[in-house]
mmCIF file of C-alpha atoms in Angstrom:
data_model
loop_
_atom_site.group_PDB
_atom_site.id
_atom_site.type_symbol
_atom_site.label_atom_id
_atom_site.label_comp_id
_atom_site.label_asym_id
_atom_site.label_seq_id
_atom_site.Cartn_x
_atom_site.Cartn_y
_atom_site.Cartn_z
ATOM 1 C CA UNK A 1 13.707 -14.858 27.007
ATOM 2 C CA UNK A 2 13.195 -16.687 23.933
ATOM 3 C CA UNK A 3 13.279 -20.407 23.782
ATOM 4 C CA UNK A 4 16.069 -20.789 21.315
ATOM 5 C CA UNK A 5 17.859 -19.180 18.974
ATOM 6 C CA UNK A 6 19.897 -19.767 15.737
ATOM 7 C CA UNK A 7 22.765 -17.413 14.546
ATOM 8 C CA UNK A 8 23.155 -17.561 11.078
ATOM 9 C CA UNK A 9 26.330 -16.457 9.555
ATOM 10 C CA UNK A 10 27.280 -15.994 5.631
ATOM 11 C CA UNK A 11 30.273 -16.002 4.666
ATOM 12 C CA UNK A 12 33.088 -15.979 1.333
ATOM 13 C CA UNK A 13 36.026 -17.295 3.664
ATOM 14 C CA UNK A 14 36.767 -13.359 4.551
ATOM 15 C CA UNK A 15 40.011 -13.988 7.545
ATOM 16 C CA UNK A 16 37.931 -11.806 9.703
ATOM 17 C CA UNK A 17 35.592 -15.234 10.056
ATOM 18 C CA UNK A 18 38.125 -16.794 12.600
ATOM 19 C CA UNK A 19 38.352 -13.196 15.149
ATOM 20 C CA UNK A 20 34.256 -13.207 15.163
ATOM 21 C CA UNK A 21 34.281 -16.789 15.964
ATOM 22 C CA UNK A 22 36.207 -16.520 18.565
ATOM 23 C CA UNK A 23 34.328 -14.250 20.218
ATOM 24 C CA UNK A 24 30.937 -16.314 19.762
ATOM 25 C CA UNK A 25 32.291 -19.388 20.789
ATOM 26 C CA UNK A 26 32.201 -18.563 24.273
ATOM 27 C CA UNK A 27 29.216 -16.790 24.568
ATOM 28 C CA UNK A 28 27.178 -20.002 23.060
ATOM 29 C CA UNK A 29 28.796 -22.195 25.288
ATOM 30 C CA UNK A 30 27.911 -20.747 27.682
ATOM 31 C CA UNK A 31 24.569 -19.598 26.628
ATOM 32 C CA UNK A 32 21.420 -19.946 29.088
ATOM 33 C CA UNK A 33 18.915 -21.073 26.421
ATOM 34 C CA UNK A 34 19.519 -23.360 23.323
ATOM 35 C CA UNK A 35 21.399 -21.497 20.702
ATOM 36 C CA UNK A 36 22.721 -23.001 17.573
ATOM 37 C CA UNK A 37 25.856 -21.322 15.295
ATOM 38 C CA UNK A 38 25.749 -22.200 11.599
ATOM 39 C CA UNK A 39 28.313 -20.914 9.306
ATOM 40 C CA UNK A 40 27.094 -21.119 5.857
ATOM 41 C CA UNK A 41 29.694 -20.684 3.365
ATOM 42 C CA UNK A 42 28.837 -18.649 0.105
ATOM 43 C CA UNK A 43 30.616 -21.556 -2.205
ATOM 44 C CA UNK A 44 28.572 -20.954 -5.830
ATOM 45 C CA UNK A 45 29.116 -16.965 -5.245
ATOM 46 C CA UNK A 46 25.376 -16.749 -5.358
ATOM 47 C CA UNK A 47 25.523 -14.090 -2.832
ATOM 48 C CA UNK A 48 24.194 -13.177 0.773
ATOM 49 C CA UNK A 49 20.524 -13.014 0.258
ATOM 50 C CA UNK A 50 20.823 -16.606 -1.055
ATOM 51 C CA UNK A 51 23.273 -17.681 1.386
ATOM 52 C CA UNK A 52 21.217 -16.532 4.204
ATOM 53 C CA UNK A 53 17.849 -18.047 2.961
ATOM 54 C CA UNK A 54 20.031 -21.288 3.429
ATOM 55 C CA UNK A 55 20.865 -20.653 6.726
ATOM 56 C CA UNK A 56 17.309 -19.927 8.355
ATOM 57 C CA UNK A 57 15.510 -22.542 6.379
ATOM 58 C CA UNK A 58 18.019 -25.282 8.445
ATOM 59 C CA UNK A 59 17.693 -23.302 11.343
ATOM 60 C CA UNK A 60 15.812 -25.004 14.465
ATOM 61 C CA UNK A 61 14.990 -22.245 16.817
ATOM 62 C CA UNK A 62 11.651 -19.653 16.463
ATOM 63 C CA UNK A 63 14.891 -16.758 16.764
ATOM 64 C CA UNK A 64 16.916 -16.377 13.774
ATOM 65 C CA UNK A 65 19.610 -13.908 14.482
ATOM 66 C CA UNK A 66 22.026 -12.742 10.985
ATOM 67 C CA UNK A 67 25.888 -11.629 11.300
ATOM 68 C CA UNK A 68 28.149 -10.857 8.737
ATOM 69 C CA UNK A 69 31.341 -12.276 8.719
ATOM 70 C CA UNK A 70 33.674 -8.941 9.284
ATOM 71 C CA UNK A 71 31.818 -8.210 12.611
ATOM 72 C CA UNK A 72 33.097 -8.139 16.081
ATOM 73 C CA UNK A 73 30.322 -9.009 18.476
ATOM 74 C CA UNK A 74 31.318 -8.020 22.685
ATOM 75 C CA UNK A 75 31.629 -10.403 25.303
ATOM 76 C CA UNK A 76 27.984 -9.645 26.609
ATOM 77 C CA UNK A 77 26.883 -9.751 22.270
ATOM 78 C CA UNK A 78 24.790 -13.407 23.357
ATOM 79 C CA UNK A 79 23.371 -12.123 26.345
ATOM 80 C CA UNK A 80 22.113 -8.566 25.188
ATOM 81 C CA UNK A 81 20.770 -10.518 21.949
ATOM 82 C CA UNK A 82 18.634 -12.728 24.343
ATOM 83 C CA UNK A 83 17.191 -9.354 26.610
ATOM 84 C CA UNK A 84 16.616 -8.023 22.910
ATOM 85 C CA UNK A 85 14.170 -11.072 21.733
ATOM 86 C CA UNK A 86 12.215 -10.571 25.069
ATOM 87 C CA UNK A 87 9.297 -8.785 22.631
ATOM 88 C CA UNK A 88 5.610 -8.727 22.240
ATOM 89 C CA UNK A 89 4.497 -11.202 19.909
ATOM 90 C CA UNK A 90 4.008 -8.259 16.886
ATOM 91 C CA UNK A 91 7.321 -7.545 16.712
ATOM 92 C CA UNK A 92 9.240 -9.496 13.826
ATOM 93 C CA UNK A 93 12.794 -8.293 14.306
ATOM 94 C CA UNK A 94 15.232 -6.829 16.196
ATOM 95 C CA UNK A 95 18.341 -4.535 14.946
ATOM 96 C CA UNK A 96 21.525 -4.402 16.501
ATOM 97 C CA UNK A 97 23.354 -1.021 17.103
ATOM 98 C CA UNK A 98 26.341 -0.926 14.474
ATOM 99 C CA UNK A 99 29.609 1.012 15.563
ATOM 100 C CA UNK A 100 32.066 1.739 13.095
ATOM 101 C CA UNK A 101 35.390 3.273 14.381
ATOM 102 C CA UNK A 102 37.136 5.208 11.485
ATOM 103 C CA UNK A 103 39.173 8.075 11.627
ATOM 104 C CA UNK A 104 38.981 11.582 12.110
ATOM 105 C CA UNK A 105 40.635 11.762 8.592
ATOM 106 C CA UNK A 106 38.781 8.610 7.265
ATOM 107 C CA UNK A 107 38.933 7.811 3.302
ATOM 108 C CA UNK A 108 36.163 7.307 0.892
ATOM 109 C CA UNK A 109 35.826 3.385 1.703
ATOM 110 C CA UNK A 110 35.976 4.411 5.396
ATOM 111 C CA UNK A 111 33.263 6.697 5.015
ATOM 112 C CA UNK A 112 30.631 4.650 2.951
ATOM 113 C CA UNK A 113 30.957 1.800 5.413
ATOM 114 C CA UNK A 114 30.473 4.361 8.607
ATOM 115 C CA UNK A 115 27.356 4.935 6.823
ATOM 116 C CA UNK A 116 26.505 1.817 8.344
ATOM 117 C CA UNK A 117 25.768 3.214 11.950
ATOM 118 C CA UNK A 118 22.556 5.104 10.293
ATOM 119 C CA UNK A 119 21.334 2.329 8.075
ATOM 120 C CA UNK A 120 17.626 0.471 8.813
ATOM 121 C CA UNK A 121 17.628 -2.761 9.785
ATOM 122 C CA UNK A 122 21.130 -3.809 8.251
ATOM 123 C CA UNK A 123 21.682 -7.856 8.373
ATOM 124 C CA UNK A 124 24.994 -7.080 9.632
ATOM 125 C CA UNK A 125 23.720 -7.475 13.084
ATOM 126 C CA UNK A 126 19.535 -8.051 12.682
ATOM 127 C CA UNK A 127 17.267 -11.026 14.358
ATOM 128 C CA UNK A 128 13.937 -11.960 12.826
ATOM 129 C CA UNK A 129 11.690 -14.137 13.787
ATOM 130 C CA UNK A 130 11.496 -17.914 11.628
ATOM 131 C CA UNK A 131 7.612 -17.347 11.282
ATOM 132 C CA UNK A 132 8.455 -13.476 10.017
ATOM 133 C CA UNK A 133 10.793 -15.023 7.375
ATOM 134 C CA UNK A 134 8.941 -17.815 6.365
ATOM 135 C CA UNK A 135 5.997 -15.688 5.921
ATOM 136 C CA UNK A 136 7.479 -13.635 3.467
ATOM 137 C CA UNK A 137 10.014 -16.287 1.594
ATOM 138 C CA UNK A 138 13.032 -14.540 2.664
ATOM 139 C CA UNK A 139 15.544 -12.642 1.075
ATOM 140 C CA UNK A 140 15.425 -11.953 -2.589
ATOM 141 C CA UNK A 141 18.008 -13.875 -4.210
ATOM 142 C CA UNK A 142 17.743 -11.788 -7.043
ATOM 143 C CA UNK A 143 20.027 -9.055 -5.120
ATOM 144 C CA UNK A 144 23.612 -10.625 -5.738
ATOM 145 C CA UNK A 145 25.391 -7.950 -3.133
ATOM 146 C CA UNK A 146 25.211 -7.085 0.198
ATOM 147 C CA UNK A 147 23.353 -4.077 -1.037
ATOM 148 C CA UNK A 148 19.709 -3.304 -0.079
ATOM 149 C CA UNK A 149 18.874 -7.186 0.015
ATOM 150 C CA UNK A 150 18.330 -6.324 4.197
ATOM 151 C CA UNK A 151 15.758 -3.363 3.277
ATOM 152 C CA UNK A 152 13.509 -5.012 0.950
ATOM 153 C CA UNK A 153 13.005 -7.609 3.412
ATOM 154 C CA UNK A 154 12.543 -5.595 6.091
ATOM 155 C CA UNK A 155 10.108 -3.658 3.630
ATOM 156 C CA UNK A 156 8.479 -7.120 3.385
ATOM 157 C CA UNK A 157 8.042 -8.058 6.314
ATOM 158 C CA UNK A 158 6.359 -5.077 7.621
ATOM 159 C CA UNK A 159 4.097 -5.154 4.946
ATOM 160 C CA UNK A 160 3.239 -8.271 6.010
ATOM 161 C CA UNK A 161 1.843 -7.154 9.259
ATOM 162 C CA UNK A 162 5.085 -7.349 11.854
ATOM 163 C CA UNK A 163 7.085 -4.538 13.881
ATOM 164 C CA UNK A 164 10.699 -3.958 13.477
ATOM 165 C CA UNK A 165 12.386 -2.658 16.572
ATOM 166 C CA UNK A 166 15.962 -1.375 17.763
ATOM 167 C CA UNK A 167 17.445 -3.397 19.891
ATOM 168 C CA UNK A 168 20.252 -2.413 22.746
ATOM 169 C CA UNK A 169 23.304 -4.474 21.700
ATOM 170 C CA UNK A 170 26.235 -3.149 19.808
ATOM 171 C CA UNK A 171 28.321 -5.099 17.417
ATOM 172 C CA UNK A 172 31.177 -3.038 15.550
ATOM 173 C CA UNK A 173 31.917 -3.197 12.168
ATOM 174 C CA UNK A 174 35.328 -2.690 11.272
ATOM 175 C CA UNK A 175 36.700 -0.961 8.008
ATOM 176 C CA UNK A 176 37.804 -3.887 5.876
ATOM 177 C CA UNK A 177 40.973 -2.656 3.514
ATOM 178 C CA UNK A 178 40.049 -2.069 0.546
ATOM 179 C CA UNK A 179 41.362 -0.656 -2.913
ATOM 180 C CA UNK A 180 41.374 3.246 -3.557
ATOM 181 C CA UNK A 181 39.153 2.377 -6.367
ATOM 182 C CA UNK A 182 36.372 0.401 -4.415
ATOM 183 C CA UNK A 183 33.672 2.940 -5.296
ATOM 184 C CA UNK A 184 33.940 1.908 -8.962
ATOM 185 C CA UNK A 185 32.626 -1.883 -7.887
ATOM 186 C CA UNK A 186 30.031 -0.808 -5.601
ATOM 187 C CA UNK A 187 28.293 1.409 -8.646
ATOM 188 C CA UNK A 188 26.835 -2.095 -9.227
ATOM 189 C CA UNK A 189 24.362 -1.453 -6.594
ATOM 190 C CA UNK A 190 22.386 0.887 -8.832
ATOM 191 C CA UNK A 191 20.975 -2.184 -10.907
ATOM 192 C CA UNK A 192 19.914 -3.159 -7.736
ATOM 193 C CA UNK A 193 17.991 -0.269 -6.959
ATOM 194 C CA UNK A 194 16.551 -0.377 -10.452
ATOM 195 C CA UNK A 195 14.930 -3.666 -9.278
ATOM 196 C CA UNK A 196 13.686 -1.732 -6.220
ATOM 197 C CA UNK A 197 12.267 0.264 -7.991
ATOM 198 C CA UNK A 198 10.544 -2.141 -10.143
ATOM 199 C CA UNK A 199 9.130 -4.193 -7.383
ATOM 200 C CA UNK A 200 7.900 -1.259 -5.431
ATOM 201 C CA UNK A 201 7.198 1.682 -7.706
ATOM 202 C CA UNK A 202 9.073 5.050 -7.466
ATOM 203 C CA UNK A 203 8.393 5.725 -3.867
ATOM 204 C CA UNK A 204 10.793 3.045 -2.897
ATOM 205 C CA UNK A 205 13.731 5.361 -0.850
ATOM 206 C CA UNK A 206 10.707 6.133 1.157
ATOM 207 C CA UNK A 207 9.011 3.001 1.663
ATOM 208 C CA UNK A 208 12.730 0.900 2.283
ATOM 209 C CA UNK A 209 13.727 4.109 4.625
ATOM 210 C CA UNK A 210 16.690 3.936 1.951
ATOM 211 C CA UNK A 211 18.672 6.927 0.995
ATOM 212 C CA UNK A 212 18.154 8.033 -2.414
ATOM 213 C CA UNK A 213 21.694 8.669 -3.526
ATOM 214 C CA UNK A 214 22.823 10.920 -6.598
ATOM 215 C CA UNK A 215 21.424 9.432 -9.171
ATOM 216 C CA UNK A 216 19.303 12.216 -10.587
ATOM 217 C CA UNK A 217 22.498 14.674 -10.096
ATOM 218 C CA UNK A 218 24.678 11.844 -11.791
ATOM 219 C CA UNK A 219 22.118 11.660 -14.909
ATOM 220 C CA UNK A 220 22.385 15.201 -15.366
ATOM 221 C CA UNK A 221 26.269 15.251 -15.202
ATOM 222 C CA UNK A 222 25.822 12.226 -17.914
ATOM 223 C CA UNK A 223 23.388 14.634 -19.826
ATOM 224 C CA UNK A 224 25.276 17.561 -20.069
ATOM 225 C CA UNK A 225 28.777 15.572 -21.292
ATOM 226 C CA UNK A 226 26.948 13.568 -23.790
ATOM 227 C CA UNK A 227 25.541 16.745 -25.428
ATOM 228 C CA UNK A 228 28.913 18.611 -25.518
ATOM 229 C CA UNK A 229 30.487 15.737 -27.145
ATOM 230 C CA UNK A 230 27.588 15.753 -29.473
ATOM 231 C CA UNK A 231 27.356 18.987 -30.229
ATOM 232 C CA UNK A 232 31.546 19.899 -30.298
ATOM 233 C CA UNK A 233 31.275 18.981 -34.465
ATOM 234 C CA UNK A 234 28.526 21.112 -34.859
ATOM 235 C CA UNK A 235 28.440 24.758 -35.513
ATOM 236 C CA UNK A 236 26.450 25.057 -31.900
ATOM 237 C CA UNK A 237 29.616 25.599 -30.505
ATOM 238 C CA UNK A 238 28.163 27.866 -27.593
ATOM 239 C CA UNK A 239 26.228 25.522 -27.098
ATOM 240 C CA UNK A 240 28.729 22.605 -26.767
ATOM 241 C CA UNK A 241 30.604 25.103 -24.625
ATOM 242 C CA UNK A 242 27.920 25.697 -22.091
ATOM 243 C CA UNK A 243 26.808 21.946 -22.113
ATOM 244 C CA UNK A 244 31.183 21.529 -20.833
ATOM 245 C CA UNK A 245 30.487 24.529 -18.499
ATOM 246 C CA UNK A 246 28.050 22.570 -16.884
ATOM 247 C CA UNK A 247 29.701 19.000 -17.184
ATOM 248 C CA UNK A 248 32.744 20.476 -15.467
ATOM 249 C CA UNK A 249 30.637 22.026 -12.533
ATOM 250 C CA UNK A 250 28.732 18.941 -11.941
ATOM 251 C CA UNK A 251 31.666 16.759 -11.651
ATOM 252 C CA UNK A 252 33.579 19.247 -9.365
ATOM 253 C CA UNK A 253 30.377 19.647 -7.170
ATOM 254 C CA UNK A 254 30.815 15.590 -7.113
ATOM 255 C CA UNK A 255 34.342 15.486 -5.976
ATOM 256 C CA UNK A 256 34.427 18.337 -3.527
ATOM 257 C CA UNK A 257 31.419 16.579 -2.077
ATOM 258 C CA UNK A 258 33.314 13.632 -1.382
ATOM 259 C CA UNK A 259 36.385 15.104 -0.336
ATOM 260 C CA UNK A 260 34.281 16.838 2.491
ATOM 261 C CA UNK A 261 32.902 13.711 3.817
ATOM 262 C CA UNK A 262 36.419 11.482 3.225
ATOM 263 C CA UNK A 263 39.184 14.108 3.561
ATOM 264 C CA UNK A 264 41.743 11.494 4.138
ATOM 265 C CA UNK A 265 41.325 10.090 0.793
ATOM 266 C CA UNK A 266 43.632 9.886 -1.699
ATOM 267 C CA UNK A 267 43.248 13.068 -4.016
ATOM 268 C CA UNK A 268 43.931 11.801 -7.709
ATOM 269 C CA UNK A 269 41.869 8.210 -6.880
ATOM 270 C CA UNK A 270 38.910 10.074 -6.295
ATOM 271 C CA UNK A 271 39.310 13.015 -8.798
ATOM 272 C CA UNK A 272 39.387 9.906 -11.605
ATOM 273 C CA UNK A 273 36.173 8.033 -9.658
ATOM 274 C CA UNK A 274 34.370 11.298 -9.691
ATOM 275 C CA UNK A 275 34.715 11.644 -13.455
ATOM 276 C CA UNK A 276 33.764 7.915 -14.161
ATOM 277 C CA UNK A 277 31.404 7.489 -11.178
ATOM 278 C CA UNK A 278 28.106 9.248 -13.073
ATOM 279 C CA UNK A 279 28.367 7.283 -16.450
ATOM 280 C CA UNK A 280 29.069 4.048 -14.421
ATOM 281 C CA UNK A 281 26.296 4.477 -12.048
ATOM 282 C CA UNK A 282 23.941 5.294 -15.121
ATOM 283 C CA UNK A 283 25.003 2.495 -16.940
ATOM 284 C CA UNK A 284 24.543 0.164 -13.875
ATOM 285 C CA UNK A 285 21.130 1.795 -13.486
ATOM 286 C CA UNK A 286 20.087 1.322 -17.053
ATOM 287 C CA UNK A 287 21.172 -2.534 -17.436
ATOM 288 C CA UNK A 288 19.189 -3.268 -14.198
ATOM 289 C CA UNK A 289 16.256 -1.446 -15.527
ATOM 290 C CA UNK A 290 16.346 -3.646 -18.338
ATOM 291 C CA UNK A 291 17.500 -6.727 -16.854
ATOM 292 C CA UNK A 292 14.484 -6.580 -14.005
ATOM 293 C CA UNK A 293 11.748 -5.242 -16.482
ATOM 294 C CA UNK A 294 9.340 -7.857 -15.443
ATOM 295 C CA UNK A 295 10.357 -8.505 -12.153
ATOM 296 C CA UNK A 296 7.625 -9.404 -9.927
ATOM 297 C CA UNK A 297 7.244 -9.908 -6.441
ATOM 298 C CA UNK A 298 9.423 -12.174 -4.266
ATOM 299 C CA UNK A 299 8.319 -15.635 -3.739
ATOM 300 C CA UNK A 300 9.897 -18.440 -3.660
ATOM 301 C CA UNK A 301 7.310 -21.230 -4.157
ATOM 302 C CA UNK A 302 8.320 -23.481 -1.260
ATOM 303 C CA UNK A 303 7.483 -25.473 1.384
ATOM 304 C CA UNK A 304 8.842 -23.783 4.596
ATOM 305 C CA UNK A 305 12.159 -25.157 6.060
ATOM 306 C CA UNK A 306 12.903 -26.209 1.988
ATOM 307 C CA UNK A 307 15.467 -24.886 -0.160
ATOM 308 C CA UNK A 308 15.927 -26.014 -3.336
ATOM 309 C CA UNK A 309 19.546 -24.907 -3.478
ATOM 310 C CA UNK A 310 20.974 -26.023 0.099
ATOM 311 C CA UNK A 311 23.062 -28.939 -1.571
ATOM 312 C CA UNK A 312 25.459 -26.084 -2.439
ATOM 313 C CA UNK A 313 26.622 -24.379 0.576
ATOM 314 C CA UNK A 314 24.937 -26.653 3.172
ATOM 315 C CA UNK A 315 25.495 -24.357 6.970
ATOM 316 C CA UNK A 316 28.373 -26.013 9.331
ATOM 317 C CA UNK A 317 27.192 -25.910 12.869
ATOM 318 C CA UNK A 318 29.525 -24.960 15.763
#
């Protein structure tokens, strides 16, 4: 059993904050080691990889366990945490088991967040070691979403010598309501990958255990429409018509696909997404490529247990 432990948890004022700290409350009252609970509010919007590195840097414990604020931890959360950190002295972190309950029927938001259950070492519910962190600098604050910030560190951290394990807790996620047009927004995650992809070369899904997405599918859909606009003046007009041809059949593979893993979502939301989805993720893509093109490695330059930026956002201890 470890000798402490903090539980650091981000936040943007979300109402689901209150229900998850309910639930804690007890458990770290009644906790059989030292165990600290620091809230650590996300007030400049600089995102949870920053907001996070603020939390474990005034963190006291050798245990630094990460929750995000839409969570709902069980009664016995605390105590399967502590039977979790009981590890060799290798092993850097420890995931939780993620449980989202969606329906039979679920929409597209539903599904992407189910996605969730299957994802590697997702801050949502993961502990790391202090030393681990430290040894690394953290998260990259240069990821403003809660998108693939978790997998580069976890990336990092192995790297740097330390084991990752599953744990045996289970926290679930629930499906936050969200707009029929959500997966517009979350196309900003592919200037994110962009800086994966600058930091770790092109083998990055691999090396992050991330899924690759459609990207490559998406540029060709872009491809094909761009020519047949481009070529529609021209005499080429087989040529234009073809390019349509295969325009049309990329963007219906695209929505059928979705439909088949969301069939409870609204039909003329995501026949519009599917037509916009391939230039937006492209255009995502390409700004990140350019905005990251000489990214280097994460480091922050500082002391441990020193953060530059905890003035803004200080953590609130329960």
């Amino acid at each position: 059993m470890p000798d402490g432990v903090s539980i650091v948890v981000p936040t943007v004022g979300r109402p689901s904050l209150s229900a998850l700290l309910e639930r804690l409350r007890p458990q770290v009252a009644g906790a059989p080691v030292p165990v600290e609970l620091l809230v650590v509010p996300d007030t400049g919007r600089r995102g949870p990889a920053a907001t996070r590195n603020v939390g474990w840097r005034g963190a006291r414990y050798p245990w630094v366990a990460f929750l995000d604020d839409d969570v709902l931890p069980p009664a016995d959360w605390l105590d399967r945490l502590l039977a979790d950190l009981d590890q060799p002295a290798d092993v850097g972190g420890v995931q939780g088991r993620l449980h989202v309950p969606v329906p039979g029927r679920c929409g597209d938001w539903a599904a992407t967040t189910a996605a969730l259950e299957r994802a590697s070492w997702a801050t949502a519910d993961m502990a790391y070691r202090r030393a681990a962190l430290e040894g690394v600098g953290g998260f990259d604050e240069r990821f403003p979403r809660a998108y693939r910030e978790d997998a580069d560190l976890a990336y990092r951290v192995r790297r740097a010598g330390w084991r990752l394990v599953v744990g045996t807790r289970r926290t679930t996620h629930p499906v936050r309501p969200e707009s029929p047009w959500i997966s517009l927004r979350t196309q900003r995650g592919n200037a994110d990958d962009a800086l994966l992809r600058r930091l770790h070369g092109p083998d990055w899904h691999r090396l992050l255990a991330a899924p690759r997405g459609r990207r490559r599918r998406h540029a060709a859909v872009v491809a094909a429409g761009l020519t047949a606009l481009a070529l529609a003046a021209t005499p080429a007009r087989r040529a234009a018509v073809a390019a349509g041809a295969a325009w049309l059949a990329g963007t219906a593979e695209f929505a059928i696909a979705r439909l088949r893993s969301a069939p409870g979502a609204a039909i003329a939301p995501l026949l519009l997404t599917s037509v916009v989805i391939p230039p937006l993720a492209i255009t995502h893509w390409l700004n990140g490529w350019f905005h990251h093109r000489h990214a280097q490695g994460w480091f922050p330059g500082l002391a441990p247990g020193v953060d530059a930026g905890a003035k803004e956002g200080d953590p609130w201890m329960l």
